[in-house]
CSV table of C-alpha atoms in Angstrom, one decimal:
chain,number,residue,atom,x,y,z
A,1,MET,CA,-12.3,-61.9,-43.5
A,2,ALA,CA,-9.6,-60.3,-45.6
A,3,PRO,CA,-6.1,-60.8,-44.4
A,4,ALA,CA,-4.5,-57.9,-42.5
A,5,THR,CA,-2.3,-55.8,-44.7
A,6,PRO,CA,1.1,-54.7,-43.5
A,7,ARG,CA,1.3,-51.1,-42.4
A,8,SER,CA,3.2,-48.9,-44.8
A,9,ALA,CA,6.0,-46.6,-43.8
A,10,ALA,CA,4.1,-43.7,-45.3
A,11,GLY,CA,1.1,-44.4,-43.1
A,12,ARG,CA,3.2,-44.5,-40.0
A,13,ARG,CA,4.8,-41.2,-41.0
A,14,LYS,CA,1.4,-39.6,-41.5
A,15,ARG,CA,0.1,-40.8,-38.1
A,16,LEU,CA,3.2,-39.5,-36.4
A,17,HIS,CA,2.8,-36.1,-38.2
A,18,THR,CA,-0.8,-35.7,-37.1
A,19,ALA,CA,-0.3,-36.9,-33.5
A,20,PRO,CA,-1.0,-34.2,-30.9
A,21,SER,CA,2.1,-32.6,-29.6
A,22,VAL,CA,2.8,-32.4,-25.9
A,23,VAL,CA,2.3,-28.8,-24.6
A,24,ALA,CA,4.7,-27.7,-21.9
A,25,PRO,CA,3.0,-26.2,-18.8
A,26,LEU,CA,3.2,-22.5,-18.3
A,27,PRO,CA,5.6,-21.2,-15.7
A,28,PRO,CA,3.9,-20.3,-12.4
A,29,ASP,CA,4.5,-16.6,-12.8
A,30,MET,CA,2.9,-16.5,-16.2
A,31,LEU,CA,0.0,-18.7,-15.1
A,32,SER,CA,-0.6,-16.4,-12.1
A,33,GLU,CA,-0.6,-13.4,-14.4
A,34,VAL,CA,-3.3,-15.0,-16.6
A,35,PHE,CA,-5.5,-15.8,-13.6
A,36,LEU,CA,-5.1,-12.2,-12.2
A,37,ASN,CA,-6.8,-10.9,-15.3
A,38,LEU,CA,-9.9,-13.1,-14.8
A,39,PRO,CA,-13.1,-12.2,-12.8
A,40,PRO,CA,-13.6,-13.9,-9.5
A,41,ALA,CA,-16.2,-16.5,-10.7
A,42,PRO,CA,-14.0,-18.3,-13.2
A,43,VAL,CA,-11.0,-18.2,-10.8
A,44,CYS,CA,-13.1,-20.1,-8.2
A,45,ARG,CA,-14.1,-22.7,-10.8
A,46,PHE,CA,-10.4,-23.2,-11.9
A,47,ARG,CA,-9.5,-24.2,-8.4
A,48,ALA,CA,-11.2,-27.6,-9.1
A,49,VAL,CA,-8.9,-28.4,-12.1
A,50,CYS,CA,-6.0,-29.8,-10.1
A,51,ARG,CA,-4.2,-29.5,-6.8
A,52,SER,CA,-1.5,-27.2,-8.1
A,53,TRP,CA,-4.0,-24.7,-9.4
A,54,ARG,CA,-6.0,-24.9,-6.2
A,55,ALA,CA,-2.8,-24.2,-4.2
A,56,LEU,CA,-1.9,-21.2,-6.4
A,57,LEU,CA,-5.4,-19.7,-6.5
A,58,SER,CA,-5.9,-20.1,-2.7
A,59,GLY,CA,-2.6,-18.6,-1.6
A,60,ARG,CA,-2.5,-15.3,0.3
A,61,ALA,CA,-0.2,-13.6,-2.2
A,62,PHE,CA,-2.5,-14.4,-5.1
A,63,LEU,CA,-5.6,-13.3,-3.2
A,64,ALA,CA,-4.1,-10.0,-2.2
A,65,ALA,CA,-2.9,-9.3,-5.8
A,66,HIS,CA,-6.2,-10.2,-7.3
A,67,ALA,CA,-8.1,-7.9,-4.8
A,68,ALA,CA,-5.7,-5.1,-5.6
A,69,ARG,CA,-6.1,-5.4,-9.3
A,70,ARG,CA,-9.9,-6.0,-9.1
A,71,GLY,CA,-10.6,-2.9,-7.0
A,72,PRO,CA,-13.5,-2.5,-4.6
A,73,LEU,CA,-16.5,-4.8,-4.6
A,74,LEU,CA,-20.0,-3.6,-3.8
A,75,LEU,CA,-23.1,-5.3,-2.5
A,76,ALA,CA,-26.1,-3.9,-4.3
A,77,ALA,CA,-29.7,-4.8,-3.2
A,78,ALA,CA,-32.6,-4.4,-5.6
A,79,PRO,CA,-36.2,-5.7,-6.0
A,80,TYR,CA,-36.5,-9.0,-7.7
A,81,ARG,CA,-38.2,-8.5,-11.0
A,82,SER,CA,-41.9,-7.8,-10.5
A,83,ARG,CA,-42.1,-9.3,-7.0
A,84,PRO,CA,-41.9,-6.5,-4.4
A,85,SER,CA,-41.7,-9.1,-1.5
A,86,SER,CA,-38.4,-10.5,-2.9
A,87,CYS,CA,-35.0,-8.9,-3.7
A,88,HIS,CA,-31.6,-9.9,-5.0
A,89,VAL,CA,-28.3,-8.9,-3.6
A,90,ASP,CA,-25.5,-8.7,-6.3
A,91,LEU,CA,-21.8,-8.7,-5.6
A,92,VAL,CA,-20.5,-6.4,-8.3
A,93,ASP,CA,-17.3,-4.6,-9.3
A,94,LEU,CA,-17.1,-1.0,-10.5
A,95,ALA,CA,-17.3,-2.2,-14.1
A,96,GLY,CA,-20.7,-3.7,-13.4
A,97,ALA,CA,-19.6,-7.4,-13.6
A,98,VAL,CA,-21.7,-9.5,-11.3
A,99,ALA,CA,-19.5,-12.0,-9.3
A,100,VAL,CA,-22.3,-13.5,-7.1
A,101,TRP,CA,-26.1,-13.2,-7.2
A,102,THR,CA,-28.2,-14.0,-4.1
A,103,ARG,CA,-32.0,-14.0,-4.0
A,104,VAL,CA,-33.8,-13.2,-0.7
A,105,SER,CA,-37.4,-14.4,-1.1
A,106,GLU,CA,-38.9,-12.6,2.0
A,107,GLY,CA,-38.7,-9.3,3.7
A,108,GLY,CA,-41.0,-7.0,1.7
A,109,GLY,CA,-38.0,-5.2,0.1
A,110,VAL,CA,-34.8,-3.7,1.5
A,111,ARG,CA,-34.4,-1.1,4.2
A,112,GLU,CA,-30.7,-1.4,5.0
A,113,LEU,CA,-27.7,-3.4,3.9
A,114,LEU,CA,-24.9,-3.8,6.5
A,115,PRO,CA,-21.7,-5.5,5.2
A,116,CYS,CA,-19.0,-6.7,7.5
A,117,GLY,CA,-16.1,-8.8,6.3
A,118,ASP,CA,-17.4,-11.9,4.5
A,119,LEU,CA,-21.0,-11.5,5.7
A,120,ALA,CA,-23.7,-8.9,5.4
A,121,CYS,CA,-27.0,-8.2,7.2
A,122,LEU,CA,-30.1,-7.3,5.2
A,123,VAL,CA,-32.8,-5.4,7.0
A,124,GLY,CA,-36.1,-5.8,5.3
A,125,ASN,CA,-39.0,-3.5,5.2
A,126,ASP,CA,-40.8,-5.9,7.5
A,127,GLY,CA,-38.2,-5.0,10.2
A,128,ARG,CA,-36.6,-8.4,10.3
A,129,VAL,CA,-33.0,-9.3,9.6
A,130,ARG,CA,-31.4,-11.9,7.3
A,131,VAL,CA,-27.7,-12.7,7.4
A,132,LEU,CA,-26.1,-13.2,3.9
A,133,ASP,CA,-23.0,-15.1,3.1
A,134,PRO,CA,-22.4,-13.7,-0.5
A,135,ALA,CA,-19.5,-16.1,-1.3
A,136,ALA,CA,-21.7,-19.2,-0.5
A,137,GLY,CA,-25.0,-17.6,-1.6
A,138,ALA,CA,-26.5,-18.5,1.8
A,139,VAL,CA,-29.3,-16.6,3.6
A,140,THR,CA,-30.1,-17.2,7.4
A,141,ALA,CA,-33.0,-15.6,9.3
A,142,VAL,CA,-32.3,-13.8,12.6
A,143,PRO,CA,-34.7,-14.2,15.5
A,144,HIS,CA,-36.9,-11.1,15.8
A,145,GLY,CA,-38.4,-11.3,19.3
A,146,LEU,CA,-37.2,-9.3,22.3
A,147,SER,CA,-34.5,-10.5,24.7
A,148,PRO,CA,-35.9,-12.4,27.7
A,149,GLU,CA,-35.1,-9.4,30.0
A,150,ASN,CA,-36.9,-6.9,27.9
A,151,GLU,CA,-39.8,-9.2,27.3
A,152,ALA,CA,-40.3,-9.7,31.0
A,153,ALA,CA,-40.0,-6.0,31.6
A,154,GLY,CA,-42.8,-5.5,29.1
A,155,GLY,CA,-45.2,-7.6,31.1
A,156,GLY,CA,-45.0,-10.6,28.8
A,157,TRP,CA,-47.0,-9.0,25.9
A,158,ALA,CA,-44.1,-7.0,24.4
A,159,ARG,CA,-44.0,-8.9,21.1
A,160,GLY,CA,-44.6,-8.1,17.4
A,161,GLU,CA,-46.0,-4.6,16.8
A,162,SER,CA,-45.5,-3.6,20.5
A,163,PHE,CA,-41.9,-2.8,19.9
A,164,GLN,CA,-39.8,-1.4,17.1
A,165,ALA,CA,-36.2,-2.0,16.1
A,166,VAL,CA,-35.2,1.6,15.3
A,167,ALA,CA,-31.7,0.8,13.9
A,168,TYR,CA,-29.2,-2.0,13.4
A,169,ALA,CA,-25.4,-2.2,13.4
A,170,PHE,CA,-23.3,-5.2,12.3
A,171,GLY,CA,-19.6,-5.7,13.4
A,172,ARG,CA,-16.9,-8.2,14.0
A,173,VAL,CA,-14.9,-8.8,17.2
A,174,SER,CA,-11.2,-8.9,16.1
A,175,SER,CA,-10.0,-11.0,19.0
A,176,THR,CA,-12.5,-13.9,18.5
A,177,GLY,CA,-13.6,-13.4,14.9
A,178,GLU,CA,-17.3,-13.4,16.1
A,179,HIS,CA,-19.9,-11.4,14.2
A,180,LYS,CA,-22.3,-9.5,16.4
A,181,LEU,CA,-25.5,-7.7,15.5
A,182,LEU,CA,-26.7,-4.7,17.6
A,183,ARG,CA,-30.1,-3.1,17.5
A,184,LEU,CA,-31.6,0.0,19.0
A,185,VAL,CA,-35.1,-0.8,20.4
A,186,ARG,CA,-38.0,1.2,21.7
A,187,PHE,CA,-41.4,0.1,23.0
A,188,LEU,CA,-44.5,1.3,21.2
A,189,ARG,CA,-46.9,0.8,24.1
A,190,TYR,CA,-46.7,1.5,27.8
A,191,ALA,CA,-46.1,-1.4,30.2
A,192,PRO,CA,-45.7,-1.1,34.0
A,193,GLY,CA,-42.2,-1.8,35.2
A,194,ARG,CA,-40.5,-1.7,31.9
A,195,ARG,CA,-37.3,0.3,31.4
A,196,GLY,CA,-37.7,3.5,29.5
A,197,GLY,CA,-35.4,5.2,27.0
A,198,GLN,CA,-33.5,3.6,24.1
A,199,LEU,CA,-32.8,0.0,24.7
A,200,ILE,CA,-29.8,-1.9,23.3
A,201,GLU,CA,-29.8,-5.6,22.4
A,202,VAL,CA,-26.9,-7.7,21.1
A,203,LEU,CA,-27.0,-11.0,19.2
A,204,THR,CA,-24.0,-13.2,18.2
A,205,VAL,CA,-24.3,-14.5,14.7
A,206,GLY,CA,-23.6,-18.2,14.1
A,207,GLY,CA,-22.5,-20.9,16.6
A,208,GLY,CA,-25.2,-22.2,18.8
A,209,GLU,CA,-28.7,-20.8,19.5
A,210,ALA,CA,-29.0,-17.2,18.5
A,211,THR,CA,-30.7,-15.2,21.3
A,212,TRP,CA,-30.9,-11.4,21.8
A,213,ARG,CA,-29.2,-10.1,25.0
A,214,SER,CA,-30.3,-6.9,26.7
A,215,ARG,CA,-27.5,-4.4,27.5
A,216,ARG,CA,-27.4,-1.0,29.3
A,217,GLY,CA,-29.2,1.7,27.4
A,218,THR,CA,-27.6,4.6,25.5
A,219,PRO,CA,-25.9,7.3,27.7
A,220,PHE,CA,-27.9,9.9,25.8
A,221,VAL,CA,-30.5,10.1,23.1
A,222,VAL,CA,-28.9,9.0,19.8
A,223,ALA,CA,-30.1,9.1,16.2
A,224,GLY,CA,-31.8,6.0,15.0
A,225,ASP,CA,-30.5,6.2,11.4
A,226,ALA,CA,-27.7,4.3,9.6
A,227,ASP,CA,-26.1,7.6,8.5
A,228,TYR,CA,-25.6,8.6,12.2
A,229,MET,CA,-23.9,5.3,13.1
A,230,ALA,CA,-20.7,3.6,12.1
A,231,VAL,CA,-18.8,0.4,13.0
A,232,VAL,CA,-15.0,0.5,13.2
A,233,ASP,CA,-12.9,-2.4,14.5
A,234,GLY,CA,-15.7,-3.9,16.6
A,235,VAL,CA,-16.9,-0.6,18.1
A,236,VAL,CA,-20.3,0.9,17.2
A,237,TYR,CA,-20.4,4.7,17.3
A,238,PHE,CA,-23.6,6.7,17.7
A,239,LEU,CA,-24.1,10.4,17.1
A,240,ALA,CA,-26.1,12.7,19.5
A,241,VAL,CA,-29.5,13.6,18.0
A,242,MET,CA,-29.8,17.3,18.7
A,243,ALA,CA,-28.7,20.1,20.9
A,244,GLN,CA,-32.0,20.1,22.9
A,245,GLN,CA,-30.9,16.8,24.6
A,246,LEU,CA,-27.7,18.4,26.0
A,247,PRO,CA,-25.9,18.9,28.3
A,248,PHE,CA,-24.8,15.6,29.5
A,249,ALA,CA,-21.8,14.2,31.4
A,250,VAL,CA,-18.7,13.4,29.3
A,251,ASN,CA,-16.1,11.4,31.4
A,252,GLY,CA,-17.5,13.0,34.5
A,253,VAL,CA,-17.6,16.5,33.2
A,254,VAL,CA,-20.8,18.2,32.0
A,255,SER,CA,-20.6,19.0,28.3
A,256,GLY,CA,-23.0,20.8,26.0
A,257,GLU,CA,-21.3,20.3,22.7
A,258,LEU,CA,-23.2,19.1,19.7
A,259,GLY,CA,-21.6,16.3,17.8
A,260,SER,CA,-20.6,14.2,20.8
A,261,ILE,CA,-20.4,10.4,20.0
A,262,ALA,CA,-21.2,7.4,22.1
A,263,ALA,CA,-19.2,4.2,21.6
A,264,PHE,CA,-20.3,0.6,22.3
A,265,ASP,CA,-17.7,-2.1,22.4
A,266,LEU,CA,-19.0,-5.3,20.8
A,267,GLU,CA,-16.4,-7.5,22.5
A,268,THR,CA,-17.2,-6.5,26.1
A,269,GLU,CA,-20.7,-5.3,25.3
A,270,GLU,CA,-20.2,-2.3,27.4
A,271,TRP,CA,-20.2,1.5,26.7
A,272,MET,CA,-16.9,3.2,26.3
A,273,PRO,CA,-16.0,6.8,27.2
A,274,ILE,CA,-17.9,9.4,25.2
A,275,LEU,CA,-16.1,11.2,22.4
A,276,ARG,CA,-16.5,14.9,22.0
A,277,GLY,CA,-16.5,14.7,18.2
A,278,SER,CA,-14.7,16.8,15.6
A,279,LEU,CA,-16.9,19.9,15.8
A,280,SER,CA,-14.7,21.5,18.5
A,281,THR,CA,-11.6,20.8,16.4
A,282,ARG,CA,-13.3,22.5,13.4
A,283,ARG,CA,-14.2,25.6,15.4
A,284,GLN,CA,-10.6,25.9,16.7
A,285,GLY,CA,-9.4,25.7,13.1
A,286,GLY,CA,-11.3,28.9,12.1
A,287,ASN,CA,-14.9,27.9,11.5
A,288,PRO,CA,-16.7,29.3,14.5
A,289,GLU,CA,-20.3,28.8,13.1
A,290,PRO,CA,-22.1,26.2,15.2
A,291,LEU,CA,-24.3,23.4,13.7
A,292,THR,CA,-27.2,23.7,16.0
A,293,MET,CA,-29.2,20.7,15.0
A,294,LEU,CA,-29.1,17.4,13.1
A,295,ARG,CA,-32.0,17.3,10.6
A,296,HIS,CA,-33.2,14.0,9.5
A,297,GLU,CA,-34.5,15.2,6.1
A,298,SER,CA,-31.1,16.8,5.2
A,299,PRO,CA,-28.2,15.7,7.4
A,300,LEU,CA,-25.5,18.3,8.1
A,301,LEU,CA,-23.4,15.9,10.2
A,302,THR,CA,-23.1,12.1,9.7
A,303,LEU,CA,-20.8,9.2,10.5
A,304,THR,CA,-19.1,6.6,8.4
A,305,GLU,CA,-16.1,4.3,8.3
A,306,LEU,CA,-13.3,4.7,5.7
A,307,ASN,CA,-10.1,2.6,5.6
A,308,GLY,CA,-10.5,1.5,9.2
A,309,PHE,CA,-11.1,5.0,10.6
A,310,LEU,CA,-14.1,6.6,12.2
A,311,VAL,CA,-15.0,9.6,10.0
A,312,THR,CA,-17.4,12.5,10.6
A,313,VAL,CA,-18.8,14.1,7.4
A,314,HIS,CA,-19.6,17.8,7.7
A,315,ARG,CA,-21.9,19.1,5.0
A,316,ASP,CA,-22.4,22.8,4.5
A,317,ARG,CA,-25.0,24.2,2.1
A,318,HIS,CA,-23.8,27.8,1.9
A,319,PRO,CA,-22.2,29.7,0.2
A,320,GLN,CA,-21.4,26.6,-1.9
A,321,PRO,CA,-22.2,23.0,-1.2
A,322,SER,CA,-19.1,21.4,0.4
A,323,MET,CA,-18.3,18.3,2.3
A,324,ASP,CA,-15.4,18.0,4.8
A,325,LEU,CA,-14.3,14.5,6.0
A,326,TRP,CA,-12.6,14.4,9.5
A,327,PHE,CA,-10.8,11.3,10.5
A,328,LEU,CA,-10.3,10.1,14.1
A,329,ILE,CA,-6.6,9.4,14.2
A,330,ASP,CA,-6.4,8.8,17.9
A,331,SER,CA,-9.0,8.5,20.6
A,332,GLU,CA,-6.7,9.1,23.6
A,333,PRO,CA,-6.3,12.0,23.3
A,334,GLU,CA,-9.0,12.7,20.8
A,335,THR,CA,-7.3,13.8,17.6
A,336,TRP,CA,-9.4,14.7,14.5
A,337,VAL,CA,-7.8,15.5,11.2
A,338,LYS,CA,-9.5,16.9,8.1
A,339,ASN,CA,-8.2,14.7,5.2
A,340,TYR,CA,-10.6,15.7,2.5
A,341,SER,CA,-12.6,18.8,1.5
A,342,ILE,CA,-14.9,18.1,-1.5
A,343,ARG,CA,-17.2,20.2,-3.6
A,344,LEU,CA,-19.9,17.9,-4.8
A,345,ASP,CA,-22.8,19.5,-6.7
A,346,LEU,CA,-25.5,16.9,-6.6
A,347,SER,CA,-28.6,18.7,-7.7
A,348,PRO,CA,-30.0,22.2,-8.1
A,349,ARG,CA,-32.3,21.3,-5.3
A,350,ARG,CA,-29.5,20.4,-2.9
A,351,ARG,CA,-31.7,20.2,0.2
A,352,GLU,CA,-33.1,16.9,-1.1
A,353,PHE,CA,-29.9,15.1,-1.7
A,354,TYR,CA,-26.9,14.0,0.4
A,355,ALA,CA,-23.9,11.7,-0.3
A,356,HIS,CA,-22.6,9.0,2.0
A,357,PRO,CA,-18.9,8.1,1.4
A,358,LEU,CA,-18.3,4.3,0.9
A,359,PHE,CA,-14.7,4.0,-0.2
A,360,VAL,CA,-11.6,6.0,-0.8
A,361,ASP,CA,-8.2,5.4,-2.2
A,362,ASP,CA,-5.4,7.6,-3.7
A,363,THR,CA,-7.4,8.5,-6.8
A,364,LYS,CA,-11.1,8.2,-6.2
A,365,MET,CA,-14.0,8.2,-3.7
A,366,LEU,CA,-17.3,6.4,-4.0
A,367,PHE,CA,-20.5,8.0,-2.8
A,368,TRP,CA,-24.0,6.5,-2.3
A,369,VAL,CA,-26.4,9.4,-3.0
A,370,GLN,CA,-29.8,9.4,-1.3
A,371,PRO,CA,-32.7,9.6,-1.9
A,372,LYS,CA,-31.7,9.6,-5.6
A,373,ARG,CA,-30.3,6.1,-5.1
A,374,ALA,CA,-27.3,6.7,-7.3
A,375,LEU,CA,-23.6,5.6,-7.0
A,376,LYS,CA,-21.1,8.3,-7.9
A,377,VAL,CA,-17.3,8.2,-8.4
A,378,TYR,CA,-15.4,11.4,-7.4
A,379,ASP,CA,-12.0,12.0,-9.0
A,380,LEU,CA,-9.7,13.3,-6.2
A,381,GLN,CA,-7.2,14.8,-8.7
A,382,THR,CA,-9.6,16.6,-11.0
A,383,GLY,CA,-12.6,17.1,-8.8
A,384,SER,CA,-14.9,15.7,-11.5
A,385,CYS,CA,-17.7,13.3,-10.7
A,386,LYS,CA,-19.6,10.7,-12.7
A,387,ASP,CA,-22.5,8.3,-12.1
A,388,LEU,CA,-22.0,4.5,-12.3
A,389,ASP,CA,-25.0,4.0,-14.6
A,390,HIS,CA,-24.7,0.2,-14.6
A,391,ILE,CA,-25.4,0.1,-10.8
A,392,ASN,CA,-28.8,1.7,-10.6
A,393,ASN,CA,-32.3,1.1,-9.4
A,394,CYS,CA,-30.9,-0.2,-6.1
A,395,ASP,CA,-32.5,0.2,-2.7
A,396,ALA,CA,-29.2,-0.1,-0.8
A,397,VAL,CA,-25.5,-0.3,-1.6
A,398,GLY,CA,-22.6,-1.2,0.7
A,399,LEU,CA,-18.9,-1.9,0.5
A,400,TYR,CA,-17.9,-5.6,0.6
A,401,ASN,CA,-14.6,-6.2,2.5
A,402,GLY,CA,-14.6,-10.0,2.3
A,403,SER,CA,-12.9,-12.4,-0.1
A,404,ILE,CA,-15.1,-13.6,-3.0
A,405,LEU,CA,-12.3,-16.2,-3.6
A,406,SER,CA,-13.2,-17.9,-0.4
A,407,PRO,CA,-13.3,-21.7,-0.5
A,408,ARG,CA,-17.1,-21.4,0.3
A,409,SER,CA,-17.6,-20.0,-3.2
A,410,LEU,CA,-16.7,-23.3,-4.9
C-alpha cells in the first residue's frame, strides 16, 4: 500500500471553494407569498416537509388568503371513460386545474350533485345516494330503504321499486356541525293504512348507524326538482308547484299567491312558517303580470342559494329574455330585494335552455346551463358572457364551499 501523501494547500482551497454554501431560509412573509401562488395539491404535500411549513400552511390566515386568491372551486361529475355505470367527480378551479379526482364505481351515472361544506351528496341514476369527501377522496353509500315508520305504513312490502325518492336536499346544522340529508318520497303502489301525499324523511350523515327518520309531510304540494329547492344555513326551502294547488293557509291566513315557499329546519326537523315569496314584492314594484304556472320543461321561477341568501330567480321570455335575482334579506318581516337583473341570451331556441346561478362576486356570476350542460361566466360590468370550455361534458356541477387544504387531503 502506498504511503499517504500530505494534503496540499491548493487541494484544501479547491475543496473549500466547491463546498456547498449555506442558504439562508426565506422570511415567513416571502415564503407565504410563494405558497399562495401554488395550486392546492402541492400545498398539501408541502405540509409534510417540516413542522414550521405545516404550521404556516394550516393557519387560518393562510387558508383564507389562498381561498381568496384561488377563487371558487367547482365539483364537476362526468361519466368515467367508456363505463356508463361509473363516474368521476373532479374538484376544479375556473382555470380548469384539477385539485382532486374521485371515482364512483356504481350508480349508473349522475342525476344530481349536492355540495355542502366539505362534503357532497351524489345521487345516481339508480336513485341511490353516495356521500363524497372530496378532500379525502372517500365515498360512502347511504341506506336506501324506507324509514321504519313508512315501511310499516306500507304494509311491510314498501321496498325497492314500490317507492320513489323524488328529490334530495343536503345541508349542515350550524349549531352542531352535523350534515343531514332530506328526501321527498312518494309511494308507487297503494297500501292500506299508509299515509298519503308527499312524505319527508331525514338522515344524519356520519356518526353511528345511519337510519332514515319519517317527519311530517309537506304543508302543500311542492316541486320535486333541484331547481325548485335550496338549502340556506340549515333550512331547506321548497317552492309551490302550481297555482292549481292553491289556496292554502299561510300563518293561519288563507293565501292564493303563487311562489309561496315552504321551509324545513334541519336542526329541529320541523316545518317553519310559510314564506309568501318575492312575487308579491315584484308586483308592487310595477310588474303586475302574474306568473300563473311553474313549468317543468322551462322554469319561469326557481330557487337557489347565493352568498348565504335564499334567492328566487325570475325568468321572463318576452319581450327579451331576462333574469331577475331577488334576495331574501330578512324573513321577519319578509323583505325581498332585487340585486341583479341580467340579460342572458342562451340560444335562439330559448324555450329549451335555462341557467341556474351557482356563484356571484363583485365582478362575475357563474351559471350552470341545462340541458346544454355548459358552464358560463357572466361579466357583471360589461354584460358579456363566455363558456368555460375546459369544464364540459359534465352531468352535474356544483359549488364547493369546503377547504381543499383540509388535513384530510394529506
